[in-house]
Coordinates of C-alpha atoms in Angstrom, one line a residue:
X1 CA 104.9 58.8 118.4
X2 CA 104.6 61.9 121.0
X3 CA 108.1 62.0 120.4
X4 CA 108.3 62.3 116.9
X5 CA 108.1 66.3 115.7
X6 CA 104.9 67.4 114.1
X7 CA 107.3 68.7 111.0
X8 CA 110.0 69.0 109.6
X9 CA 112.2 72.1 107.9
X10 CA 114.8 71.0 105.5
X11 CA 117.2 73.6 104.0
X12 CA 118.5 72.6 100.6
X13 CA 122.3 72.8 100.6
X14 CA 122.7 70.8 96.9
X15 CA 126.2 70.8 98.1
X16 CA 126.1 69.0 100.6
X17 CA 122.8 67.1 100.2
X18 CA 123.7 65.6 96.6
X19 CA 126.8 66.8 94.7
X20 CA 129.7 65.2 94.5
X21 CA 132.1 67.5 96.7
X22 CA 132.4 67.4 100.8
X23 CA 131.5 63.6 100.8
X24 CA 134.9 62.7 102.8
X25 CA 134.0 66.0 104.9
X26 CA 130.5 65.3 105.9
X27 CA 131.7 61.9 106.8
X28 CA 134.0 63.3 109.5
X29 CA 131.0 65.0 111.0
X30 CA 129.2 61.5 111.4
X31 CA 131.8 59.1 112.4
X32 CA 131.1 59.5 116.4
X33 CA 127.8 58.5 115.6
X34 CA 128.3 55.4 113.6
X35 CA 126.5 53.3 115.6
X36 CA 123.1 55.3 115.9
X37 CA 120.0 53.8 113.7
X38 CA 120.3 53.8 110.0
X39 CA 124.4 54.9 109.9
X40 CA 126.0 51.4 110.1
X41 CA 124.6 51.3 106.4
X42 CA 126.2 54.2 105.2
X43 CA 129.5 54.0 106.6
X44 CA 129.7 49.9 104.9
X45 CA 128.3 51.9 101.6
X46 CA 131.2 54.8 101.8
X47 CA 133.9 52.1 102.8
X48 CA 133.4 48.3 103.8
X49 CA 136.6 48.4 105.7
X50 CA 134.6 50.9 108.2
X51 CA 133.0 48.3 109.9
X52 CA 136.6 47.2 111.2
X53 CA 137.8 50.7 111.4
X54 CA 135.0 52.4 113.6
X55 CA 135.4 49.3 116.4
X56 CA 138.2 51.8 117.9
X57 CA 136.9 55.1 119.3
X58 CA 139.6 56.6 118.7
X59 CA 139.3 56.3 115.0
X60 CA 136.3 57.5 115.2
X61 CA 136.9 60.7 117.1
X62 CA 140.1 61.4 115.6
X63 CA 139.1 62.9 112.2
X64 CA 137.4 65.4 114.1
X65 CA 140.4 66.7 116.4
X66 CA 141.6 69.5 113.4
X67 CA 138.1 70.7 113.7
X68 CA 137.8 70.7 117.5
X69 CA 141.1 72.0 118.3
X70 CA 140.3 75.4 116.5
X71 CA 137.3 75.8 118.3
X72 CA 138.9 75.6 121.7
X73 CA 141.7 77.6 121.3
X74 CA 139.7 80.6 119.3
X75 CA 137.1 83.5 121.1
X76 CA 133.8 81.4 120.2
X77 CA 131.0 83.4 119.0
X78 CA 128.1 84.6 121.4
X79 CA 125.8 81.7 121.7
X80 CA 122.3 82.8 122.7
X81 CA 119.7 80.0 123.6
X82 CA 121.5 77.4 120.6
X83 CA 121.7 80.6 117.6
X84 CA 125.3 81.5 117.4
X85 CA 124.8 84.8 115.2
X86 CA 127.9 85.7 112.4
X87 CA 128.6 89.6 112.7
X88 CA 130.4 91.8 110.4
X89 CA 129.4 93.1 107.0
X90 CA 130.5 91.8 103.3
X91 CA 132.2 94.5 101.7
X92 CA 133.2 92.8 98.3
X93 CA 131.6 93.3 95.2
X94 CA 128.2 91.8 95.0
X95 CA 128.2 89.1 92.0
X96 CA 125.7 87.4 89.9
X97 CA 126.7 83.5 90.0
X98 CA 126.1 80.9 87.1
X99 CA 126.5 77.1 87.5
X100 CA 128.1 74.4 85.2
X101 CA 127.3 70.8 84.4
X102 CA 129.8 70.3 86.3
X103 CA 128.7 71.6 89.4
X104 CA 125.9 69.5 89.5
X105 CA 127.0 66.5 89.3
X106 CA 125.1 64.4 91.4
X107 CA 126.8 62.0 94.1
X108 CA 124.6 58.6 93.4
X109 CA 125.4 57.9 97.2
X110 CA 124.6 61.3 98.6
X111 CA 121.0 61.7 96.5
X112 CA 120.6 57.7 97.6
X113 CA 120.8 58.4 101.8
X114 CA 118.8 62.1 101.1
X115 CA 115.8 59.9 99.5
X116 CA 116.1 57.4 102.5
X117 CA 115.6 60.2 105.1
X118 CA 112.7 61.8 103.1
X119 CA 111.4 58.1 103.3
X120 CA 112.1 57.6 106.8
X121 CA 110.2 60.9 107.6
X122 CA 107.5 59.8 105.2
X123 CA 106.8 56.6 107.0
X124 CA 105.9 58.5 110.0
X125 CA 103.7 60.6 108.5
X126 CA 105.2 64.0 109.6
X127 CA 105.0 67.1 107.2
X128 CA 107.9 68.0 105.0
X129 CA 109.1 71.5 104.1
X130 CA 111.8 72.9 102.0
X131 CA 113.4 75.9 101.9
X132 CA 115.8 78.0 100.1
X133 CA 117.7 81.1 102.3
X134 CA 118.8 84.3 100.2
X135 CA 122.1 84.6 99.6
X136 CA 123.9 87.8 98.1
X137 CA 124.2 88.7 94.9
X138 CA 121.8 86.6 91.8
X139 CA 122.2 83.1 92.1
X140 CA 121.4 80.6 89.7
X141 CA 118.1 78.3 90.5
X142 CA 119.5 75.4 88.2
X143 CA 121.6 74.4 91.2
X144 CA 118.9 73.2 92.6
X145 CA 116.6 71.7 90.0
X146 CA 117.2 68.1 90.9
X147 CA 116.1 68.8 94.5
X148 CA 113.1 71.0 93.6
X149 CA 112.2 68.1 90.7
X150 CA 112.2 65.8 94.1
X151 CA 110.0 68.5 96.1
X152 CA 107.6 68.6 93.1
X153 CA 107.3 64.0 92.7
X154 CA 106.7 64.1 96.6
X155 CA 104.3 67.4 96.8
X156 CA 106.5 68.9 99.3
X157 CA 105.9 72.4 99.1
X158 CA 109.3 74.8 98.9
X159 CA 109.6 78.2 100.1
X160 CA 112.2 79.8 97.6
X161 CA 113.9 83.2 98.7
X162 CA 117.3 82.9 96.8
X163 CA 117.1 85.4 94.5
X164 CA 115.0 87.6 97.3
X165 CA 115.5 91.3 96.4
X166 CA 114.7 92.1 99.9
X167 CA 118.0 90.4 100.3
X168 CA 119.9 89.8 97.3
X169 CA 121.6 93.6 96.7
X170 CA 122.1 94.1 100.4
X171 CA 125.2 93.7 101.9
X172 CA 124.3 94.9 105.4
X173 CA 122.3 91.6 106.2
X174 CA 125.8 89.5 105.2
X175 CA 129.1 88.5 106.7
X176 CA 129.9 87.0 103.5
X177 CA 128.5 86.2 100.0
X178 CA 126.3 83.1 101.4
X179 CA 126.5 83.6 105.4
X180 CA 123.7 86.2 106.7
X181 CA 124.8 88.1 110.1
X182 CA 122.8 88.4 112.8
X183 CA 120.7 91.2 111.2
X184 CA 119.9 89.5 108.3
X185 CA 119.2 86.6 109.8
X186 CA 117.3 88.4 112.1
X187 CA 115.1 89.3 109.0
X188 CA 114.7 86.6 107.4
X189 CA 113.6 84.5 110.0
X190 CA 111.1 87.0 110.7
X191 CA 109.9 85.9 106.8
X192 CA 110.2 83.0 106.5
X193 CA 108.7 82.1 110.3
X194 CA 105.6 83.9 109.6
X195 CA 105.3 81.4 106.2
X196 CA 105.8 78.4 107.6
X197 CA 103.0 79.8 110.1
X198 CA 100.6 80.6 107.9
X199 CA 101.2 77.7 105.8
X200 CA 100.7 75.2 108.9
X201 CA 97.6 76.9 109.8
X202 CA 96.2 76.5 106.1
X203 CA 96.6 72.9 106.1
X204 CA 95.5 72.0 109.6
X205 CA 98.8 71.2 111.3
X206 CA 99.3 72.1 114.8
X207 CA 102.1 71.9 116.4

């Protein structure tokens, strides 16, 4: 268990946690790790013909190769100590952003595997926490009702900065409309660190 962490920090992406777009995408990113705990499951649930598929390497590796290639050939950004910081500023008009039914649809696969790690976590008895980064402009908190509905069941408490308007009407702290540059991110982690800190300290969880 000394190798377990002492909690985890979950950033709601509805997304990509439980909507039905970038399913075929976030597969990509897992397939060279189809044989790790708990993925043989979900690569037999996306496709049964995986199970034949992933015996090659290759196949495994090569969905990835338009994303790799990129990388290697373009100036990577600076990378200090694992935070690669975005730079630039958004200079577009800052927008207020409504959501359709539409939009959040959920994937009955996606919201499935997202309970199953909540679970997993559960089982071992380490803390959960959800939170919510700024992004510019006024975003619409319906997006993410189904996952704050699941944060509320499972008393996992949410720190919510989307509509921040520490954040929201400045474009300095952005690269682009939902990507912070390093000093916004600088800024918010600053915020949102000092939270989690005090919130750990109020409820007896050392680290």
């Amino acid at each position: 268990s000394r190798f377990y962490p002492k909690v985890i920090v979950i950033e709601l992406t509805p997304g990509y946690d439980i909507y039905k777009n970038w399913i075929d995408q976030s597969m990509n990113f897992f397939a060279p790790y189809k044989h790790k705990y708990g993925l043989d499951s979900l690569f037999l649930d996306i496709d049964p013909t995986n199970n034949i598929k992933m015996l090659s390497n290759a196949y495994q590796y090569n969905s990835s190769i338009l994303r790799i290639l990129p990388n290697m050939l373009s100036v990577r950004r600076p990378n200090l100590d694992g935070y690669a910081p975005l730079f630039g500023v958004h200079k577009g008009p800052i927008k207020s952003y409504k959501i359709t039914p539409q939009e959040c649809e959920i994937e009955p696969l996606k919201y499935k595997y997202f309970i199953k790690v909540l679970d997993e976590i559960e089982a071992h008895n380490i803390p959960i926490i959800f939170t919510i980064s700024p992004a510019l402009g006024n975003h619409d908190i319906n997006y993410y009702k189904k996952l704050l509905d699941v944060a509320k069941s499972r008393n996992i408490p949410v720190f919510n900065h989307l509509n921040d308007t520490l954040f929201i009407y400045n474009p300095s702290y952005y690269s682009d409309t939902f990507h912070m540059n390093s000093k916004g991110a600088d800024a918010y982690s600053k915020i949102i660190g000092k939270e989690i800190s005090n919130y750990l300290k109020e409820n007896n969880i050392n680290l």
